[in-house]
Short mmCIF file of C-alpha atoms and ligand atoms in Angstrom, two decimals:
data_model
loop_
_atom_site.label_atom_id
_atom_site.label_comp_id
_atom_site.label_asym_id
_atom_site.label_seq_id
_atom_site.Cartn_x
_atom_site.Cartn_y
_atom_site.Cartn_z
CA UNK L 1 30.63 -14.52 -4.85
CA UNK L 2 27.04 -15.35 -4.70
CA UNK L 3 25.62 -17.88 -7.27
CA UNK L 4 22.95 -15.72 -8.58
CA UNK L 5 21.60 -17.85 -11.36
CA UNK L 6 18.73 -19.42 -9.65
CA UNK L 7 15.64 -17.37 -10.49
CA UNK L 8 14.36 -15.09 -7.58
CA UNK L 9 10.64 -16.29 -6.64
CA UNK L 10 8.93 -13.31 -5.04
CA UNK L 11 7.06 -13.26 -1.73
CA UNK L 12 7.29 -17.08 -1.01
CA UNK L 13 8.74 -17.38 2.40
CA UNK L 14 6.59 -17.39 5.32
CA UNK L 15 7.66 -15.42 8.58
CA UNK L 16 6.68 -12.81 11.36
CA UNK L 17 8.26 -9.52 9.86
CA UNK L 18 10.00 -7.35 12.57
CA UNK L 19 7.40 -5.37 14.59
CA UNK L 20 4.26 -7.45 13.29
CA UNK L 21 2.64 -10.19 15.30
CA UNK L 22 1.49 -12.41 12.28
CA UNK L 23 3.31 -14.45 9.66
CA UNK L 24 3.56 -12.91 6.39
CA UNK L 25 4.61 -14.03 3.15
CA UNK L 26 8.01 -12.32 2.55
CA UNK L 27 10.60 -12.39 -0.38
CA UNK L 28 14.06 -13.33 0.55
CA UNK L 29 15.38 -11.64 -2.80
CA UNK L 30 14.02 -8.49 -2.45
CA UNK L 31 12.84 -7.74 1.00
CA UNK L 32 9.05 -7.31 0.09
CA UNK L 33 6.70 -7.98 2.40
CA UNK L 34 3.09 -9.37 1.04
CA UNK L 35 0.41 -8.32 3.55
CA UNK L 36 -2.34 -10.47 2.51
CA UNK L 37 -5.62 -9.11 3.35
CA UNK L 38 -8.91 -10.66 2.39
CA UNK L 39 -10.28 -9.58 -0.91
CA UNK L 40 -13.60 -8.29 -1.78
CA UNK L 41 -15.54 -9.71 -4.42
CA UNK L 42 -18.83 -7.49 -5.80
CA UNK L 43 -21.41 -8.71 -7.69
CA UNK L 44 -25.36 -8.47 -8.20
CA UNK L 45 -28.22 -10.52 -8.70
CA UNK L 46 -29.53 -9.11 -11.71
CA UNK L 47 -33.19 -8.79 -13.07
CA UNK L 48 -35.24 -7.55 -15.89
CA UNK L 49 -38.68 -7.76 -15.14
CA UNK L 50 -39.42 -11.21 -13.34
CA UNK L 51 -36.41 -12.53 -15.26
CA UNK L 52 -32.80 -13.47 -13.65
CA UNK L 53 -29.45 -12.84 -15.41
CA UNK L 54 -27.30 -15.68 -15.32
CA UNK L 55 -23.95 -16.61 -16.85
CA UNK L 56 -22.45 -19.75 -17.91
CA UNK L 57 -18.81 -19.62 -16.68
CA UNK L 58 -16.33 -19.60 -19.70
CA UNK L 59 -13.47 -20.02 -17.26
CA UNK L 60 -11.88 -21.90 -14.31
CA UNK L 61 -12.84 -22.56 -11.42
CA UNK L 62 -16.36 -24.12 -12.24
CA UNK L 63 -16.27 -23.59 -15.91
CA UNK L 64 -19.67 -24.39 -17.46
CA UNK L 65 -21.65 -23.79 -14.38
CA UNK L 66 -24.04 -20.92 -13.94
CA UNK L 67 -23.30 -17.89 -11.91
CA UNK L 68 -24.32 -14.08 -11.20
CA UNK L 69 -22.01 -11.62 -12.62
CA UNK L 70 -19.20 -11.08 -9.75
CA UNK L 71 -15.54 -10.75 -9.50
CA UNK L 72 -12.75 -8.92 -7.66
CA UNK L 73 -13.57 -5.34 -6.70
CA UNK L 74 -10.78 -3.09 -8.22
CA UNK L 75 -9.06 -0.08 -6.96
CA UNK L 76 -10.82 3.44 -7.11
CA UNK L 77 -14.19 2.28 -7.43
CA UNK L 78 -17.22 1.99 -4.78
CA UNK L 79 -18.29 -1.60 -4.40
CA UNK L 80 -21.71 -0.72 -5.94
CA UNK L 81 -19.65 0.50 -8.98
CA UNK L 82 -17.75 -2.61 -9.13
CA UNK L 83 -20.88 -4.36 -9.05
CA UNK L 84 -22.27 -2.66 -11.85
CA UNK L 85 -18.68 -2.97 -13.94
CA UNK L 86 -18.76 -6.73 -13.46
CA UNK L 87 -22.23 -6.89 -14.74
CA UNK L 88 -21.02 -5.11 -17.63
CA UNK L 89 -17.98 -7.24 -18.39
CA UNK L 90 -19.64 -10.62 -17.75
CA UNK L 91 -23.06 -10.33 -19.00
CA UNK L 92 -22.64 -7.04 -21.40
CA UNK L 93 -25.60 -5.53 -19.46
CA UNK L 94 -25.91 -1.95 -17.94
CA UNK L 95 -27.92 -1.90 -14.51
CA UNK L 96 -28.85 0.24 -11.81
CA UNK L 97 -27.52 -1.16 -8.39
CA UNK L 98 -29.56 -1.32 -5.48
CA UNK L 99 -29.85 -2.88 -1.95
CA UNK L 100 -27.21 -4.74 -0.68
CA UNK L 101 -28.43 -8.43 -0.40
CA UNK L 102 -25.77 -10.05 1.49
CA UNK L 103 -22.41 -9.94 2.94
CA UNK L 104 -20.66 -13.23 3.05
CA UNK L 105 -17.31 -13.92 4.94
CA UNK L 106 -15.72 -16.81 3.05
CA UNK L 107 -13.25 -17.20 5.42
CA UNK L 108 -11.78 -20.79 4.10
CA UNK L 109 -11.05 -18.54 1.12
CA UNK L 110 -10.27 -15.07 2.15
CA UNK L 111 -13.18 -13.52 0.37
CA UNK L 112 -16.11 -11.12 1.22
CA UNK L 113 -18.57 -11.04 -1.23
CA UNK L 114 -20.71 -8.18 -1.35
CA UNK L 115 -23.79 -8.88 -3.54
CA UNK L 116 -26.39 -6.12 -4.50
CA UNK L 117 -29.65 -6.23 -5.92
CA UNK L 118 -29.58 -4.62 -9.61
CA UNK L 119 -32.21 -4.10 -12.33
CA UNK L 120 -31.31 -3.94 -16.02
CA UNK L 121 -31.92 -0.91 -17.42
CA UNK L 122 -32.43 -2.15 -21.09
CA UNK L 123 -33.02 -5.75 -22.02
CA UNK L 124 -29.68 -5.87 -23.82
CA UNK L 125 -27.03 -8.57 -22.65
CA UNK L 126 -24.58 -10.85 -24.26
CA UNK L 127 -21.83 -12.92 -23.10
CA UNK L 128 -18.66 -11.17 -21.92
CA UNK L 129 -15.20 -13.03 -22.42
CA UNK L 130 -15.51 -14.85 -18.98
CA UNK L 131 -18.84 -16.07 -19.90
CA UNK L 132 -19.93 -18.96 -22.59
CA UNK L 133 -23.53 -17.94 -22.52
CA UNK L 134 -25.82 -15.43 -20.81
CA UNK L 135 -29.50 -15.94 -20.21
CA UNK L 136 -32.56 -14.31 -18.63
CA UNK L 137 -34.42 -17.11 -16.79
CA UNK L 138 -37.54 -17.42 -14.76
CA UNK L 139 -37.43 -18.15 -11.01
CA UNK L 140 -38.41 -21.57 -11.72
CA UNK L 141 -36.01 -22.22 -14.55
CA UNK L 142 -32.93 -21.24 -12.57
CA UNK L 143 -30.76 -24.36 -12.86
CA UNK L 144 -30.13 -24.88 -9.03
CA UNK L 145 -28.15 -28.03 -9.69
CA UNK L 146 -25.57 -26.45 -11.99
CA UNK L 147 -24.88 -23.40 -10.25
CA UNK L 148 -21.14 -22.72 -10.01
CA UNK L 149 -20.75 -21.63 -6.09
CA UNK L 150 -23.03 -21.96 -3.12
CA UNK L 151 -22.61 -18.07 -2.82
CA UNK L 152 -24.59 -17.82 -6.15
CA UNK L 153 -27.78 -19.85 -4.49
CA UNK L 154 -27.61 -17.75 -1.24
CA UNK L 155 -28.10 -14.58 -3.33
CA UNK L 156 -30.54 -15.71 -5.43
CA UNK L 157 -32.63 -16.87 -2.76
CA UNK L 158 -31.83 -13.69 -0.45
CA UNK L 159 -33.07 -11.87 -3.60
CA UNK L 160 -36.09 -13.75 -3.95
CA UNK L 161 -37.06 -13.64 -0.15
CA UNK L 162 -36.70 -9.88 -0.12
CA UNK L 163 -38.64 -8.99 -2.96
CA UNK L 164 -40.47 -5.74 -2.46
CA UNK L 165 -38.74 -5.04 0.71
CA UNK L 166 -36.36 -1.69 0.39
CA UNK L 167 -35.03 -1.87 3.89
CA UNK L 168 -33.62 -4.98 5.29
CA UNK L 169 -30.25 -6.13 6.77
CA UNK L 170 -28.07 -8.03 4.23
CA UNK L 171 -28.12 -11.81 4.85
CA UNK L 172 -24.77 -13.72 5.78
CA UNK L 173 -23.68 -17.04 4.89
CA UNK L 174 -26.31 -19.66 5.74
CA UNK L 175 -23.32 -22.24 5.89
CA UNK L 176 -19.84 -22.32 5.20
CA UNK L 177 -19.12 -25.58 3.11
CA UNK L 178 -15.94 -27.06 2.91
CA UNK L 179 -14.39 -25.41 5.54
CA UNK L 180 -10.31 -25.90 5.28
CA UNK L 181 -7.85 -24.80 8.05
CA UNK M 1 28.56 -9.53 -15.07
CA UNK M 2 25.72 -7.54 -13.67
CA UNK M 3 25.88 -5.37 -10.66
CA UNK M 4 24.17 -6.56 -8.08
CA UNK M 5 25.26 -4.46 -5.48
CA UNK M 6 22.19 -2.32 -5.87
CA UNK M 7 19.24 -3.20 -3.25
CA UNK M 8 16.50 -4.66 -5.16
CA UNK M 9 13.42 -2.98 -4.25
CA UNK M 10 10.06 -4.90 -4.44
CA UNK M 11 7.06 -4.34 -6.64
CA UNK M 12 7.86 -0.44 -7.20
CA UNK M 13 7.36 -0.62 -10.94
CA UNK M 14 3.85 -0.08 -12.50
CA UNK M 15 3.09 -1.72 -15.78
CA UNK M 16 0.19 -3.92 -17.46
CA UNK M 17 1.52 -7.23 -16.99
CA UNK M 18 0.90 -10.13 -20.07
CA UNK M 19 -2.55 -11.14 -19.98
CA UNK M 20 -4.07 -8.49 -17.61
CA UNK M 21 -6.01 -5.25 -18.46
CA UNK M 22 -4.82 -2.77 -15.79
CA UNK M 23 -1.47 -1.48 -14.62
CA UNK M 24 -0.09 -3.54 -11.52
CA UNK M 25 2.99 -2.84 -9.23
CA UNK M 26 5.53 -5.32 -10.37
CA UNK M 27 9.04 -6.21 -9.36
CA UNK M 28 11.66 -6.26 -11.77
CA UNK M 29 14.15 -8.06 -9.66
CA UNK M 30 11.96 -10.96 -8.93
CA UNK M 31 8.93 -10.68 -11.24
CA UNK M 32 6.40 -10.67 -8.57
CA UNK M 33 3.16 -8.88 -9.34
CA UNK M 34 1.13 -7.10 -6.67
CA UNK M 35 -2.25 -7.40 -7.38
CA UNK M 36 -3.43 -4.77 -5.36
CA UNK M 37 -7.02 -4.78 -4.20
CA UNK M 38 -9.28 -2.69 -1.73
CA UNK M 39 -8.57 -3.63 1.80
CA UNK M 40 -11.44 -4.20 4.28
CA UNK M 41 -11.60 -2.08 7.57
CA UNK M 42 -13.69 -3.97 10.12
CA UNK M 43 -15.12 -2.20 13.48
CA UNK M 44 -17.74 -1.55 15.52
CA UNK M 45 -19.75 1.01 17.41
CA UNK M 46 -19.71 -0.38 20.74
CA UNK M 47 -21.99 0.26 23.85
CA UNK M 48 -22.44 -0.41 27.35
CA UNK M 49 -25.97 0.43 27.98
CA UNK M 50 -26.65 3.88 26.78
CA UNK M 51 -22.80 4.62 26.80
CA UNK M 52 -20.59 4.45 23.39
CA UNK M 53 -16.98 2.99 23.83
CA UNK M 54 -14.55 5.42 22.37
CA UNK M 55 -10.52 5.13 21.93
CA UNK M 56 -8.00 7.82 21.69
CA UNK M 57 -5.64 6.89 18.82
CA UNK M 58 -1.87 6.22 20.27
CA UNK M 59 -0.72 5.96 16.47
CA UNK M 60 -0.62 7.85 13.36
CA UNK M 61 -2.56 8.86 11.39
CA UNK M 62 -4.65 11.21 13.55
CA UNK M 63 -3.05 10.28 16.83
CA UNK M 64 -4.74 11.89 19.80
CA UNK M 65 -8.10 12.02 18.15
CA UNK M 66 -10.89 9.65 19.09
CA UNK M 67 -12.03 6.80 17.07
CA UNK M 68 -14.15 3.67 17.41
CA UNK M 69 -12.39 0.25 17.24
CA UNK M 70 -11.68 -0.70 13.99
CA UNK M 71 -8.75 -1.91 11.59
CA UNK M 72 -7.66 -4.39 8.85
CA UNK M 73 -9.71 -7.46 8.36
CA UNK M 74 -7.21 -10.09 8.68
CA UNK M 75 -7.25 -13.76 6.76
CA UNK M 76 -9.15 -16.58 8.05
CA UNK M 77 -11.79 -14.33 10.09
CA UNK M 78 -15.28 -13.47 9.19
CA UNK M 79 -15.83 -9.79 9.10
CA UNK M 80 -18.02 -10.20 12.49
CA UNK M 81 -15.19 -11.90 14.16
CA UNK M 82 -12.79 -9.26 12.78
CA UNK M 83 -14.75 -6.56 14.42
CA UNK M 84 -14.73 -8.20 17.67
CA UNK M 85 -10.84 -8.98 17.44
CA UNK M 86 -10.55 -5.15 16.60
CA UNK M 87 -12.62 -4.02 19.77
CA UNK M 88 -10.59 -6.51 21.92
CA UNK M 89 -7.42 -5.37 20.91
CA UNK M 90 -7.88 -1.47 20.79
CA UNK M 91 -10.20 -1.19 23.83
CA UNK M 92 -9.89 -4.55 25.73
CA UNK M 93 -13.70 -5.16 25.86
CA UNK M 94 -15.59 -8.26 25.14
CA UNK M 95 -18.46 -7.74 22.67
CA UNK M 96 -21.42 -9.45 20.84
CA UNK M 97 -21.58 -7.99 17.46
CA UNK M 98 -24.72 -7.51 15.84
CA UNK M 99 -26.30 -5.71 13.00
CA UNK M 100 -24.11 -4.32 10.11
CA UNK M 101 -24.50 -0.44 10.42
CA UNK M 102 -22.63 0.90 7.57
CA UNK M 103 -20.83 -0.29 4.41
CA UNK M 104 -18.62 2.65 3.36
CA UNK M 105 -16.59 2.37 0.26
CA UNK M 106 -13.76 5.00 0.77
CA UNK M 107 -12.47 4.96 -2.70
CA UNK M 108 -10.26 7.81 -2.36
CA UNK M 109 -8.44 5.38 0.06
CA UNK M 110 -9.11 2.00 -1.36
CA UNK M 111 -10.80 0.66 1.78
CA UNK M 112 -14.29 -0.80 2.13
CA UNK M 113 -15.35 -0.24 5.70
CA UNK M 114 -17.77 -2.74 7.46
CA UNK M 115 -18.99 -1.35 10.44
CA UNK M 116 -21.25 -3.14 13.12
CA UNK M 117 -23.34 -2.66 15.97
CA UNK M 118 -21.83 -4.36 18.99
CA UNK M 119 -22.72 -4.49 22.95
CA UNK M 120 -20.17 -5.07 25.63
CA UNK M 121 -20.93 -8.26 27.52
CA UNK M 122 -19.23 -6.98 30.69
CA UNK M 123 -18.14 -3.23 31.71
CA UNK M 124 -14.46 -4.03 31.29
CA UNK M 125 -12.27 -2.28 28.87
CA UNK M 126 -8.76 -0.59 28.85
CA UNK M 127 -6.33 1.08 26.20
CA UNK M 128 -4.71 -1.34 23.85
CA UNK M 129 -1.47 -0.79 22.49
CA UNK M 130 -3.03 1.54 19.81
CA UNK M 131 -5.03 3.32 22.21
CA UNK M 132 -3.84 6.16 24.48
CA UNK M 133 -7.23 6.22 26.37
CA UNK M 134 -10.46 4.34 26.17
CA UNK M 135 -13.61 5.70 27.56
CA UNK M 136 -17.46 5.12 27.82
CA UNK M 137 -19.14 8.16 27.20
CA UNK M 138 -22.76 9.29 26.85
CA UNK M 139 -24.11 10.27 23.44
CA UNK M 140 -24.18 14.01 24.43
CA UNK M 141 -20.59 13.90 25.71
CA UNK M 142 -19.28 12.38 21.93
CA UNK M 143 -16.22 14.82 21.26
CA UNK M 144 -17.46 15.23 17.45
CA UNK M 145 -14.65 17.73 16.89
CA UNK M 146 -12.14 15.42 18.00
CA UNK M 147 -13.01 12.55 15.74
CA UNK M 148 -10.38 10.61 14.01
CA UNK M 149 -12.10 10.22 10.59
CA UNK M 150 -15.39 11.23 8.96
CA UNK M 151 -16.24 7.26 9.06
CA UNK M 152 -16.37 7.34 12.76
CA UNK M 153 -18.87 10.22 12.56
CA UNK M 154 -21.08 8.49 10.11
CA UNK M 155 -21.13 5.09 11.84
CA UNK M 156 -21.95 6.72 15.49
CA UNK M 157 -24.72 8.59 13.59
CA UNK M 158 -25.96 5.39 12.14
CA UNK M 159 -25.87 3.72 15.30
CA UNK M 160 -27.86 6.46 16.94
CA UNK M 161 -30.27 6.65 13.77
CA UNK M 162 -30.89 3.10 14.04
CA UNK M 163 -31.55 2.42 17.69
CA UNK M 164 -33.96 -0.22 18.28
CA UNK M 165 -34.31 -1.36 14.78
CA UNK M 166 -33.07 -4.85 14.10
CA UNK M 167 -33.54 -5.25 10.31
CA UNK M 168 -32.29 -2.29 8.25
CA UNK M 169 -30.20 -1.85 5.37
CA UNK M 170 -26.59 -0.62 6.03
CA UNK M 171 -25.79 3.20 5.53
CA UNK M 172 -23.23 3.91 2.76
CA UNK M 173 -20.78 7.10 2.63
CA UNK M 174 -23.22 10.31 2.87
CA UNK M 175 -20.02 12.28 1.21
CA UNK M 176 -16.93 11.52 0.15
CA UNK M 177 -14.26 14.27 1.45
CA UNK M 178 -10.80 14.82 0.20
CA UNK M 179 -11.50 12.77 -2.88
CA UNK M 180 -8.36 12.58 -4.40
CA UNK M 181 -7.92 11.12 -8.12
ZN1 ZN J 1 11.23 -10.15 -4.29
ZN1 ZN J 2 10.79 -8.65 -6.13
#
C-alpha cells in the first residue's frame, strides 16, 4: 500500500508533457499541467489637470515606494477596463482611459505591462487597501528616487513626452534592468 | 481509510480562496490554486513587398481557414520576439518586427492579442506543422470570407490603413462578436 500521509504539493515538477515541446510544471499527485504564460499588468498614468496621481504601496514588493495604479488584468475585462478598475481599487479615483502609453515586455519576470493615459472625472481620490497614501502631485514634485519600479518611471516619462498628442505609438522598455536568465 | 482509487482531477472546483476576493479554480486533491489570467496572443501581419503572408490552419479551431501567424506568448520572451517566433513556427519565414498594429482585448475568450507589423527579410516561407499551406498573396486576393477569426481581418485592415505610417496608436477591437457571459 502506498504511503499517502505526505501532503500533495501541486504542480511543482518540471517536465515536458507528452505532445508538448517545452517543459511545464506538472503535479505528480493529480496530473495537472500548469501552462504558465506571461501575465498582463494593466495600469494607468492618471492626471487631474496638471497633477499626477501617485500611490504609496502598502504591500510588498517595494512597500513604502510610490507607484502608478496597476495590477494583474483579470478575466472577463478589457485591458482598458482593467486599468480603470486598478485605479479605483488602489487610488479610489474614477477615470476615463485614453491612449496606450506603453507596452513593456518584462520578460525577466514574465509580465507584459499595458499602461494607459487616464484622466480623473472628479478630483476625488483616496488610499485603497494596497496603498498607504495617495497624492496628486505636480510633475516637478514626482519623487523619482522613491518610485517602486523602473516601469513606473518609464510610464510617467512617456506620459510627459506625449502631452497633447493623440495618435502615437506606445513606447517599449527603454532598458531591461536586472535581467535574470 | 480513505478510498484513494478515484483519480484526482486537478483544479476543477470553483471557490474563493482565503484572503482572495474572486472565485478561482482550486484542486481539492492537492490544494493547488489556479490563478487564471488572460492570455496573451502574439502575432504579426507579415509582408514581402506588397504581398501578405497567410497560413491555412492545419489544426482546430477553424481548421482549413486562413490566418496570420499568431499564438500564445511564451515565458521569457518579449511580445515582439514572440511574434517573430510564431511567424517562424507557422510560416517558416524570418521577419523584422515593427509597429504594433492592434491591441485586441477579446474578453469573451480571455485573450489579449498583440499584433505587430512585420517584414520578411527573405522571400523564403513554408508550412509549419500547424499550417496546411502558406502563401504570399496580394491585398486584392486576400480570401476575406475564409479568414479564421475576426481578429485576422481587423489586423489585416489595420495594416492596410496604416501603410507608410510609422508613429500611430494601435487599434482596438472594432466589435466584439459572439460575446458570451
Ligand atoms: Zn495536483
Ligand atoms: Zn491537484
